[in-house]
Short mmCIF file of C-alpha atoms in Angstrom, two decimals:
data_model
loop_
_atom_site.label_atom_id
_atom_site.label_comp_id
_atom_site.label_asym_id
_atom_site.label_seq_id
_atom_site.Cartn_x
_atom_site.Cartn_y
_atom_site.Cartn_z
CA MET Y 1 26.60 1.73 -24.20
CA THR Y 2 24.81 -1.23 -22.67
CA GLY Y 3 21.27 -2.44 -23.21
CA ALA Y 4 19.99 -0.35 -26.14
CA SER Y 5 19.02 -1.91 -29.44
CA THR Y 6 20.42 -0.97 -32.81
CA PRO Y 7 18.34 1.85 -34.33
CA ARG Y 8 15.72 0.60 -36.74
CA TRP Y 9 17.25 2.50 -39.66
CA GLN Y 10 20.30 0.21 -39.34
CA THR Y 11 18.42 -3.09 -39.18
CA GLY Y 12 16.69 -3.16 -42.56
CA PRO Y 13 12.97 -3.69 -43.13
CA SER Y 14 11.05 -6.17 -41.06
CA LEU Y 15 8.32 -8.46 -42.38
CA ALA Y 16 4.89 -6.90 -42.23
CA GLU Y 17 2.61 -8.71 -39.82
CA PRO Y 18 -1.18 -8.72 -40.11
CA LEU Y 19 -2.91 -6.48 -37.62
CA PRO Y 20 -5.28 -7.95 -35.05
CA MET Y 21 -8.97 -7.51 -35.77
CA THR Y 22 -9.34 -4.79 -33.12
CA LEU Y 23 -6.83 -2.52 -34.83
CA ARG Y 24 -8.25 -3.17 -38.31
CA VAL Y 25 -11.70 -2.22 -37.07
CA TYR Y 26 -10.27 0.84 -35.29
CA GLN Y 27 -8.60 2.00 -38.49
CA LYS Y 28 -11.82 1.66 -40.49
CA LEU Y 29 -13.89 3.49 -37.88
CA THR Y 30 -11.44 6.34 -37.46
CA ALA Y 31 -11.08 6.69 -41.25
CA GLY Y 32 -14.63 8.05 -41.20
CA PHE Y 33 -14.00 10.37 -38.27
CA ALA Y 34 -12.73 13.38 -40.22
CA PRO Y 35 -16.20 14.83 -41.02
CA LEU Y 36 -17.10 14.62 -37.32
CA ALA Y 37 -14.00 16.48 -36.18
CA THR Y 38 -15.67 19.88 -36.55
CA LEU Y 39 -18.44 18.89 -34.14
CA LEU Y 40 -15.94 17.55 -31.62
CA ILE Y 41 -13.82 20.69 -31.87
CA LYS Y 42 -16.86 22.93 -31.30
CA ARG Y 43 -17.80 21.00 -28.18
CA ARG Y 44 -14.26 21.05 -26.83
CA LEU Y 45 -13.98 24.78 -27.49
CA LYS Y 46 -17.07 25.36 -25.34
CA GLN Y 47 -15.50 23.23 -22.61
CA GLY Y 48 -12.25 25.24 -22.75
CA LYS Y 49 -10.33 22.17 -23.95
CA GLU Y 50 -9.09 23.69 -27.20
CA GLU Y 51 -7.48 26.95 -28.31
CA ALA Y 52 -9.60 28.58 -31.03
CA ALA Y 53 -6.57 29.88 -32.92
CA ARG Y 54 -4.94 26.44 -33.01
CA VAL Y 55 -7.75 23.98 -33.77
CA ASP Y 56 -6.31 23.17 -37.21
CA GLU Y 57 -3.41 21.47 -35.47
CA ARG Y 58 -5.91 18.82 -34.37
CA ARG Y 59 -6.44 18.08 -38.05
CA GLY Y 60 -2.71 17.72 -38.61
CA VAL Y 61 -2.31 21.16 -40.15
CA ALA Y 62 1.03 22.59 -39.06
CA ALA Y 63 1.33 26.07 -37.61
CA HIS Y 64 5.09 26.25 -38.25
CA VAL Y 65 7.58 25.51 -40.99
CA ARG Y 66 9.59 22.37 -40.43
CA PRO Y 67 13.16 23.27 -39.43
CA HIS Y 68 16.08 22.17 -41.58
CA GLY Y 69 17.89 18.97 -40.63
CA PRO Y 70 16.94 16.09 -38.32
CA LEU Y 71 13.98 16.64 -36.01
CA VAL Y 72 13.34 14.89 -32.68
CA TRP Y 73 9.62 14.53 -31.96
CA ILE Y 74 8.66 14.20 -28.30
CA HIS Y 75 5.06 13.49 -27.31
CA GLY Y 76 3.49 13.67 -23.87
CA ALA Y 77 -0.18 13.62 -22.97
CA SER Y 78 -0.35 16.59 -20.62
CA VAL Y 79 1.49 18.80 -18.15
CA GLY Y 80 3.20 16.10 -16.10
CA GLU Y 81 4.62 14.28 -19.10
CA VAL Y 82 5.74 17.50 -20.79
CA LEU Y 83 7.54 18.68 -17.68
CA ALA Y 84 9.15 15.27 -17.24
CA ALA Y 85 10.84 15.81 -20.59
CA ALA Y 86 12.25 19.23 -19.68
CA GLY Y 87 15.72 17.99 -18.71
CA LEU Y 88 15.90 15.70 -21.72
CA ILE Y 89 14.92 18.54 -24.05
CA GLU Y 90 17.63 20.75 -22.56
CA ARG Y 91 20.25 18.08 -23.20
CA LEU Y 92 19.03 17.50 -26.77
CA ARG Y 93 19.20 21.22 -27.49
CA ALA Y 94 22.80 21.18 -26.26
CA LEU Y 95 23.48 18.63 -29.03
CA ASN Y 96 22.15 21.15 -31.57
CA LEU Y 97 19.10 19.01 -32.31
CA ARG Y 98 15.75 20.55 -33.24
CA ILE Y 99 12.74 19.61 -31.11
CA LEU Y 100 9.05 19.18 -31.95
CA LEU Y 101 7.01 18.79 -28.75
CA THR Y 102 3.39 17.63 -28.95
CA SER Y 103 0.76 17.31 -26.24
CA GLY Y 104 -2.99 17.09 -25.96
CA THR Y 105 -4.16 19.70 -23.46
CA VAL Y 106 -4.51 23.46 -23.31
CA THR Y 107 -2.78 23.55 -19.93
CA SER Y 108 0.28 21.74 -21.27
CA ALA Y 109 0.51 24.21 -24.17
CA SER Y 110 0.47 27.07 -21.65
CA VAL Y 111 3.25 25.44 -19.63
CA VAL Y 112 5.40 25.00 -22.75
CA GLU Y 113 4.94 28.66 -23.64
CA LYS Y 114 5.92 29.81 -20.15
CA ARG Y 115 8.70 27.41 -19.24
CA PHE Y 116 10.40 26.19 -22.43
CA PRO Y 117 12.83 27.99 -24.75
CA PRO Y 118 11.24 29.74 -27.74
CA ASP Y 119 12.98 27.47 -30.26
CA ILE Y 120 10.97 24.47 -29.03
CA ILE Y 121 8.14 23.93 -31.51
CA HIS Y 122 4.91 22.98 -29.76
CA GLN Y 123 1.96 21.50 -31.62
CA PHE Y 124 -1.24 19.90 -30.40
CA ILE Y 125 -1.24 16.21 -31.22
CA PRO Y 126 -3.65 15.53 -34.10
CA TYR Y 127 -6.81 13.57 -33.54
CA ASP Y 128 -6.08 9.92 -34.24
CA ALA Y 129 -7.74 9.72 -37.65
CA PRO Y 130 -5.61 8.33 -40.51
CA ARG Y 131 -6.02 11.48 -42.64
CA PHE Y 132 -4.95 13.82 -39.84
CA VAL Y 133 -2.06 11.61 -38.78
CA ALA Y 134 -0.76 11.34 -42.35
CA ARG Y 135 -0.94 15.12 -42.78
CA PHE Y 136 0.99 15.60 -39.55
CA LEU Y 137 3.72 13.11 -40.47
CA ASP Y 138 3.96 14.35 -44.06
CA HIS Y 139 4.73 17.85 -42.86
CA TRP Y 140 7.04 17.20 -39.93
CA GLN Y 141 8.85 14.07 -41.17
CA PRO Y 142 10.43 13.45 -37.74
CA SER Y 143 13.74 11.64 -37.52
CA LEU Y 144 13.13 10.08 -34.07
CA ALA Y 145 9.95 9.80 -31.98
CA LEU Y 146 10.00 9.69 -28.18
CA PHE Y 147 6.65 8.86 -26.56
CA ILE Y 148 6.45 9.69 -22.84
CA GLU Y 149 4.87 7.20 -20.40
CA SER Y 150 1.84 5.56 -22.04
CA ASP Y 151 -0.11 7.89 -24.34
CA LEU Y 152 -0.45 5.38 -27.19
CA TRP Y 153 -2.61 6.35 -30.18
CA PRO Y 154 -2.96 3.38 -32.57
CA ASN Y 155 -3.05 5.21 -35.93
CA LEU Y 156 -0.20 7.48 -34.90
CA ILE Y 157 1.97 4.53 -33.89
CA LEU Y 158 1.09 2.33 -36.86
CA ALA Y 159 1.59 5.12 -39.40
CA SER Y 160 4.92 6.07 -37.84
CA ALA Y 161 6.09 2.46 -37.91
CA ALA Y 162 4.99 2.11 -41.54
CA ARG Y 163 7.30 5.05 -42.37
CA ARG Y 164 10.12 3.30 -40.53
CA LEU Y 165 10.33 6.10 -38.02
CA PRO Y 166 12.44 4.97 -35.02
CA MET Y 167 10.23 5.10 -31.91
CA VAL Y 168 11.19 4.84 -28.25
CA LEU Y 169 8.86 4.76 -25.27
CA ILE Y 170 10.55 6.81 -22.54
CA ASN Y 171 9.68 7.10 -18.86
CA GLY Y 172 7.30 4.22 -19.50
CA ARG Y 173 4.63 3.62 -16.89
CA MET Y 174 2.05 0.85 -16.73
CA SER Y 175 -0.17 1.26 -13.69
CA GLN Y 176 -1.56 -1.56 -11.60
CA ARG Y 177 -5.02 -0.52 -12.76
CA SER Y 178 -4.19 -0.40 -16.49
CA PHE Y 179 -2.20 -3.62 -16.66
CA PRO Y 180 -5.07 -6.14 -16.27
CA ARG Y 181 -7.20 -4.17 -18.73
CA TRP Y 182 -4.48 -4.36 -21.36
CA ARG Y 183 -3.94 -8.06 -20.63
CA ARG Y 184 -7.49 -8.61 -21.85
CA ALA Y 185 -6.51 -6.96 -25.14
CA ALA Y 186 -3.14 -8.68 -25.43
CA ALA Y 187 -2.99 -8.82 -29.23
CA THR Y 188 -3.83 -5.13 -29.55
CA ILE Y 189 -1.36 -3.78 -27.01
CA GLY Y 190 1.29 -6.31 -28.04
CA THR Y 191 1.13 -5.07 -31.62
CA LEU Y 192 1.39 -1.42 -30.61
CA LEU Y 193 4.20 -1.91 -28.11
CA GLY Y 194 6.05 -4.12 -30.58
CA LYS Y 195 6.41 -1.13 -32.90
CA PHE Y 196 8.76 0.59 -30.43
CA ASP Y 197 12.48 -0.07 -30.76
CA ILE Y 198 13.05 0.28 -27.02
CA CYS Y 199 10.87 0.68 -23.94
CA LEU Y 200 12.53 2.67 -21.15
CA ALA Y 201 10.53 1.93 -18.01
CA GLN Y 202 10.27 3.93 -14.79
CA SER Y 203 10.58 0.94 -12.47
CA ARG Y 204 11.28 -2.77 -12.43
CA MET Y 205 7.55 -3.44 -12.00
CA ASP Y 206 6.73 -1.25 -14.99
CA ALA Y 207 9.40 -3.08 -16.99
CA GLU Y 208 7.91 -6.47 -16.11
CA ARG Y 209 4.45 -5.32 -17.14
CA PHE Y 210 5.62 -3.88 -20.45
CA SER Y 211 7.53 -7.09 -21.20
CA ALA Y 212 4.47 -9.18 -20.40
CA LEU Y 213 2.40 -7.06 -22.78
CA GLY Y 214 4.78 -7.43 -25.71
CA SER Y 215 7.43 -4.72 -25.44
CA ARG Y 216 10.87 -5.62 -26.71
CA ASN Y 217 14.21 -4.33 -25.47
CA VAL Y 218 12.84 -3.17 -22.13
CA ILE Y 219 15.28 -1.25 -19.94
CA THR Y 220 14.62 0.15 -16.47
CA THR Y 221 15.93 3.72 -16.47
CA GLY Y 222 13.97 5.28 -13.59
CA ASN Y 223 11.52 8.16 -13.41
CA LEU Y 224 12.52 11.31 -15.31
CA LYS Y 225 10.32 13.34 -12.97
CA MET Y 226 12.90 12.75 -10.25
CA ASP Y 227 15.39 14.82 -12.24
CA VAL Y 228 13.12 17.73 -13.13
CA ASP Y 229 14.05 21.10 -11.68
CA PRO Y 230 11.51 22.50 -9.20
CA PRO Y 231 8.92 24.86 -10.68
CA PRO Y 232 9.85 28.55 -10.71
CA ALA Y 233 8.19 31.34 -8.76
CA ASP Y 234 8.04 35.05 -9.36
CA PRO Y 235 10.11 36.59 -6.52
CA ALA Y 236 7.93 39.69 -6.19
CA ARG Y 237 4.73 37.65 -5.98
CA LEU Y 238 6.29 35.29 -3.46
CA GLU Y 239 7.48 38.17 -1.28
CA ARG Y 240 4.03 39.73 -1.34
CA LEU Y 241 2.33 36.47 -0.36
CA MET Y 242 4.81 35.85 2.44
CA ALA Y 243 4.21 39.37 3.72
CA VAL Y 244 0.43 38.96 3.94
CA THR Y 245 0.67 35.49 5.55
CA ARG Y 246 3.61 36.14 7.90
CA GLY Y 247 3.05 34.70 11.37
CA ARG Y 248 0.31 32.31 10.23
CA PRO Y 249 0.63 28.53 9.93
CA VAL Y 250 0.03 27.56 6.29
CA ILE Y 251 -0.92 24.27 4.65
CA VAL Y 252 -1.07 23.87 0.87
CA ALA Y 253 -3.40 21.28 -0.69
CA ALA Y 254 -1.94 20.82 -4.17
CA SER Y 255 -3.68 19.56 -7.31
CA THR Y 256 -6.93 18.66 -5.58
CA HIS Y 257 -9.81 16.88 -7.30
CA PRO Y 258 -13.60 16.90 -6.75
CA GLY Y 259 -14.51 15.15 -3.51
CA GLU Y 260 -11.29 16.12 -1.75
CA GLU Y 261 -12.00 19.76 -0.98
CA GLU Y 262 -14.94 18.90 1.29
CA ILE Y 263 -12.68 16.62 3.37
CA LEU Y 264 -9.97 19.26 3.54
CA LEU Y 265 -12.46 21.89 4.70
CA ASP Y 266 -13.54 19.59 7.56
CA VAL Y 267 -9.87 19.16 8.43
CA HIS Y 268 -9.33 22.92 8.41
CA ARG Y 269 -12.30 23.59 10.70
CA THR Y 270 -11.09 21.00 13.20
CA LEU Y 271 -7.49 22.24 13.18
CA THR Y 272 -8.50 25.84 13.87
CA GLY Y 273 -9.50 24.72 17.35
CA VAL Y 274 -5.76 24.44 18.06
CA PHE Y 275 -4.35 26.71 15.33
CA PRO Y 276 -6.89 29.56 15.11
CA THR Y 277 -4.93 31.56 12.49
CA LEU Y 278 -4.42 28.60 10.15
CA LEU Y 279 -4.51 29.38 6.43
CA THR Y 280 -5.31 26.54 4.04
CA VAL Y 281 -4.37 27.13 0.40
CA ILE Y 282 -6.26 24.95 -2.08
CA VAL Y 283 -4.69 24.66 -5.53
CA PRO Y 284 -7.18 22.74 -7.70
CA ARG Y 285 -5.81 20.46 -10.39
CA HIS Y 286 -8.19 22.19 -12.82
CA PRO Y 287 -8.25 25.95 -12.18
CA HIS Y 288 -11.68 26.43 -13.74
CA ARG Y 289 -13.12 24.82 -10.59
CA GLY Y 290 -12.06 27.82 -8.50
CA GLU Y 291 -15.51 29.42 -8.29
CA GLN Y 292 -17.08 26.11 -7.31
CA ILE Y 293 -14.53 25.55 -4.55
CA GLY Y 294 -15.01 29.10 -3.32
CA GLY Y 295 -18.71 28.33 -3.01
CA LEU Y 296 -17.95 25.20 -0.95
CA VAL Y 297 -15.80 27.27 1.41
CA GLU Y 298 -18.49 29.89 1.92
CA ALA Y 299 -21.15 27.20 2.38
CA VAL Y 300 -19.39 25.93 5.52
CA GLY Y 301 -19.11 29.44 6.94
CA LEU Y 302 -15.45 30.16 6.15
CA GLN Y 303 -14.07 33.23 4.46
CA THR Y 304 -12.27 32.76 1.17
CA ALA Y 305 -10.38 34.65 -1.50
CA LEU Y 306 -9.75 33.59 -5.10
CA ARG Y 307 -6.44 34.21 -6.79
CA SER Y 308 -8.10 34.29 -10.22
CA ARG Y 309 -9.82 37.50 -9.06
CA GLU Y 310 -6.39 38.91 -8.14
CA GLN Y 311 -7.32 38.72 -4.46
CA LEU Y 312 -4.76 38.16 -1.72
CA PRO Y 313 -5.52 36.47 1.60
CA THR Y 314 -6.28 38.82 4.45
CA ALA Y 315 -6.20 38.15 8.18
CA ALA Y 316 -9.83 37.05 7.92
CA THR Y 317 -9.24 34.62 5.04
CA ALA Y 318 -9.46 31.02 6.18
CA VAL Y 319 -9.09 29.28 2.80
CA TYR Y 320 -7.26 30.77 -0.16
CA VAL Y 321 -8.23 29.25 -3.53
CA ALA Y 322 -5.24 29.44 -5.87
CA ASP Y 323 -7.15 28.88 -9.09
CA THR Y 324 -4.47 30.02 -11.53
CA MET Y 325 -2.09 28.22 -13.88
CA GLY Y 326 1.62 27.71 -13.37
CA GLU Y 327 1.99 28.96 -9.80
CA LEU Y 328 2.53 25.76 -7.83
CA GLY Y 329 6.17 26.74 -7.38
CA LEU Y 330 4.98 29.85 -5.59
CA PHE Y 331 2.82 27.98 -3.10
CA TYR Y 332 5.29 25.15 -2.51
CA ARG Y 333 7.74 27.84 -1.39
CA LEU Y 334 5.12 29.48 0.80
CA ALA Y 335 4.20 26.49 2.96
CA PRO Y 336 6.33 23.87 4.72
CA ILE Y 337 3.48 21.31 4.65
CA VAL Y 338 1.85 20.08 1.44
CA PHE Y 339 -1.04 17.70 0.96
CA MET Y 340 -0.84 15.99 -2.44
CA GLY Y 341 -4.22 15.82 -4.15
CA GLY Y 342 -5.74 13.02 -6.16
CA SER Y 343 -4.97 10.65 -3.30
CA LEU Y 344 -8.12 10.77 -1.18
CA ILE Y 345 -10.12 9.58 -4.18
CA GLU Y 346 -9.29 6.78 -6.58
CA HIS Y 347 -7.42 8.99 -9.00
CA GLY Y 348 -3.94 7.66 -8.20
CA GLY Y 349 -2.28 10.67 -6.59
CA GLN Y 350 -0.32 13.59 -7.99
CA ASN Y 351 3.45 13.95 -8.29
CA PRO Y 352 5.08 14.84 -4.93
CA ILE Y 353 8.61 15.36 -6.24
CA GLU Y 354 8.44 19.08 -6.98
CA ALA Y 355 7.07 19.80 -3.51
CA VAL Y 356 9.84 17.73 -1.93
CA LYS Y 357 12.51 19.59 -3.89
CA LEU Y 358 11.13 22.87 -2.54
CA GLY Y 359 11.37 21.74 1.07
CA ALA Y 360 7.88 20.53 1.92
CA SER Y 361 6.77 17.84 4.31
CA ILE Y 362 4.33 15.62 2.37
CA VAL Y 363 0.97 14.26 3.49
CA HIS Y 364 -1.19 12.17 1.14
CA GLY Y 365 -4.18 9.89 1.01
CA PRO Y 366 -4.12 6.12 0.36
CA HIS Y 367 -4.67 6.22 -3.42
CA VAL Y 368 -1.21 6.83 -4.92
CA SER Y 369 -0.91 4.20 -7.65
CA ASN Y 370 0.29 6.78 -10.21
CA PHE Y 371 3.51 7.19 -8.23
CA SER Y 372 3.43 4.08 -6.06
CA ASP Y 373 7.20 3.47 -6.02
CA VAL Y 374 7.94 7.08 -5.08
CA TYR Y 375 5.34 7.24 -2.33
CA ARG Y 376 6.36 3.84 -0.96
CA ALA Y 377 9.97 4.99 -0.67
CA LEU Y 378 8.94 8.30 0.92
CA ASP Y 379 6.63 6.59 3.42
CA ASP Y 380 9.20 3.94 4.34
CA GLU Y 381 11.84 6.57 5.08
CA GLY Y 382 9.52 8.95 6.94
CA GLY Y 383 9.56 11.51 4.14
CA ALA Y 384 5.79 11.37 3.63
CA PHE Y 385 2.76 10.30 5.63
CA THR Y 386 -0.45 8.54 4.66
CA ALA Y 387 -3.74 9.77 6.11
CA GLY Y 388 -6.99 8.47 4.70
CA ASP Y 389 -9.72 10.33 6.57
CA VAL Y 390 -10.44 13.54 8.45
CA ASP Y 391 -9.23 12.30 11.83
CA ALA Y 392 -5.97 10.94 10.44
CA LEU Y 393 -5.33 14.11 8.46
CA VAL Y 394 -5.99 16.25 11.53
CA ARG Y 395 -3.53 14.22 13.60
CA ARG Y 396 -0.81 14.32 10.98
CA PHE Y 397 -1.18 18.01 10.14
CA GLY Y 398 -1.38 18.84 13.84
CA GLN Y 399 1.89 17.03 14.54
CA LEU Y 400 3.72 18.73 11.66
CA LEU Y 401 2.35 22.17 12.55
CA SER Y 402 3.30 21.91 16.21
CA ASP Y 403 6.61 20.04 16.02
CA ASP Y 404 9.31 21.83 14.02
CA HIS Y 405 11.78 19.00 14.55
CA ALA Y 406 9.39 16.32 13.26
CA ARG Y 407 8.61 18.45 10.23
CA GLN Y 408 12.26 19.07 9.39
CA THR Y 409 13.12 15.41 9.90
CA SER Y 410 10.48 14.42 7.34
CA ILE Y 411 11.71 17.06 4.89
CA ASP Y 412 15.30 15.82 5.21
CA ALA Y 413 14.20 12.21 4.71
CA ALA Y 414 12.14 13.09 1.63
CA THR Y 415 15.04 15.02 0.12
CA ALA Y 416 17.35 12.03 0.60
CA VAL Y 417 14.85 9.69 -1.09
CA VAL Y 418 14.44 11.91 -4.14
CA GLU Y 419 18.22 12.27 -4.50
CA ARG Y 420 18.65 8.51 -4.25
CA LEU Y 421 15.99 7.80 -6.88
CA GLY Y 422 17.43 10.33 -9.35
CA GLY Y 423 19.65 9.68 -12.34
CA ALA Y 424 16.96 8.65 -14.82
CA LEU Y 425 17.95 11.42 -17.24
CA ASP Y 426 21.51 10.14 -17.64
CA ARG Y 427 20.31 6.55 -18.02
CA THR Y 428 17.75 7.61 -20.63
CA LEU Y 429 20.35 9.49 -22.62
CA SER Y 430 22.65 6.48 -22.45
CA ALA Y 431 19.93 4.25 -23.89
CA LEU Y 432 19.26 6.79 -26.66
CA GLU Y 433 22.93 7.21 -27.50
CA PRO Y 434 22.96 5.27 -30.82
CA TYR Y 435 20.03 7.31 -32.11
CA LEU Y 436 21.47 10.63 -31.00
CA LEU Y 437 24.87 9.91 -32.54
CA GLN Y 438 23.20 9.18 -35.85
CA LEU Y 439 21.16 12.38 -35.67
CA GLN Y 440 24.23 14.44 -34.85
CA ILE Y 441 25.95 13.04 -37.94
CA GLU Y 442 22.91 13.99 -40.02
CA GLN Y 443 22.76 17.43 -38.40
CA GLY Y 444 26.42 18.03 -39.20
CA ALA Y 445 25.79 17.10 -42.82
CA ALA Y 446 22.74 19.38 -42.96
CA ASP Y 447 24.68 22.30 -41.52
CA ALA Y 448 27.66 21.81 -43.85
#
């Protein structure tokens, strides 16, 4: 196996280095956070950002017994990172390794429950206070830690390193926006990144940025999201939706953010001059915004229906608000044209790969820094199209709605790009091979 470092457990202890002032101050401040955790939890419960039955996990209190033998701990911030690890988790399970999966959002916990095998242990990541982190690590005693992308909590990383826990940053991403900010805190980020044995970066640019910030053993493995299976859809629900929309042109606006729906409603009203039966499906990134979006639709004189109310679109429905969790696979299969949200505002764009894998022609705004390499490749090959305002969106949607050949050509091009950019899962597993071999040896001894 080429490029991976020797696992830390084989290298012997390294000399302790003094922490930069920023991290020492952070540790002291967060040491006093524990008494305030109750207030934070109460506020987050009111905001729907915590599960009442699981708040103790935020204090590092485990909800499950630790399984026997070696344990691989995988951490991702939210839904996208968790799903990116799906293929990796499947391969690790095939090696008879136990998995602890942590994340920080209610939506990601829901996705794990719906889409992952029941033997995958999910826990909410503890708040980054030394007491909570220590409690978490004392209970789980992970054998290997895999951090996805860039969710780096200082106490969690420093405490794990102090316990000589091998850590690998996988699917590493350092955005153009984040990089200069971290450069201004070079000692801080350099210390944290230096605790990882390997950094597996999504792209050559990400690899260069991680190296510049202090990562060691940086390897470009590609984007794991390219290898993720498309999201599932309930066949009966899909058939019912297709029945009530049959004969109508349909556009899906996926994972939209505030400020985008107003633009998309203007686009819809203009397009209906040529496509009078057009149905626009808006799938908000945060489903709790469904009522608000429904109000925006009604305010411009259009009829709407909300999926959270178990409503289906009728012939009179102009805009269908799909404000439910875990049904993007359903709507990607429903429509041949998908607008990717988070790209008309400076959010950085949402992941287009799942939509491509389900046969959609992609339209997006100009702000796609979160997936810049993917969008650049799609745009260059004609697999996706940039449109930054109402007029441009109207022209692009109009072309794709009226020209079946142009739409299919873009779908074929997008599919070819995603296939070409795949393979990150195999490269990631190759880089992890020394660690996994060691864990398999330990698992065999534990099972004997």
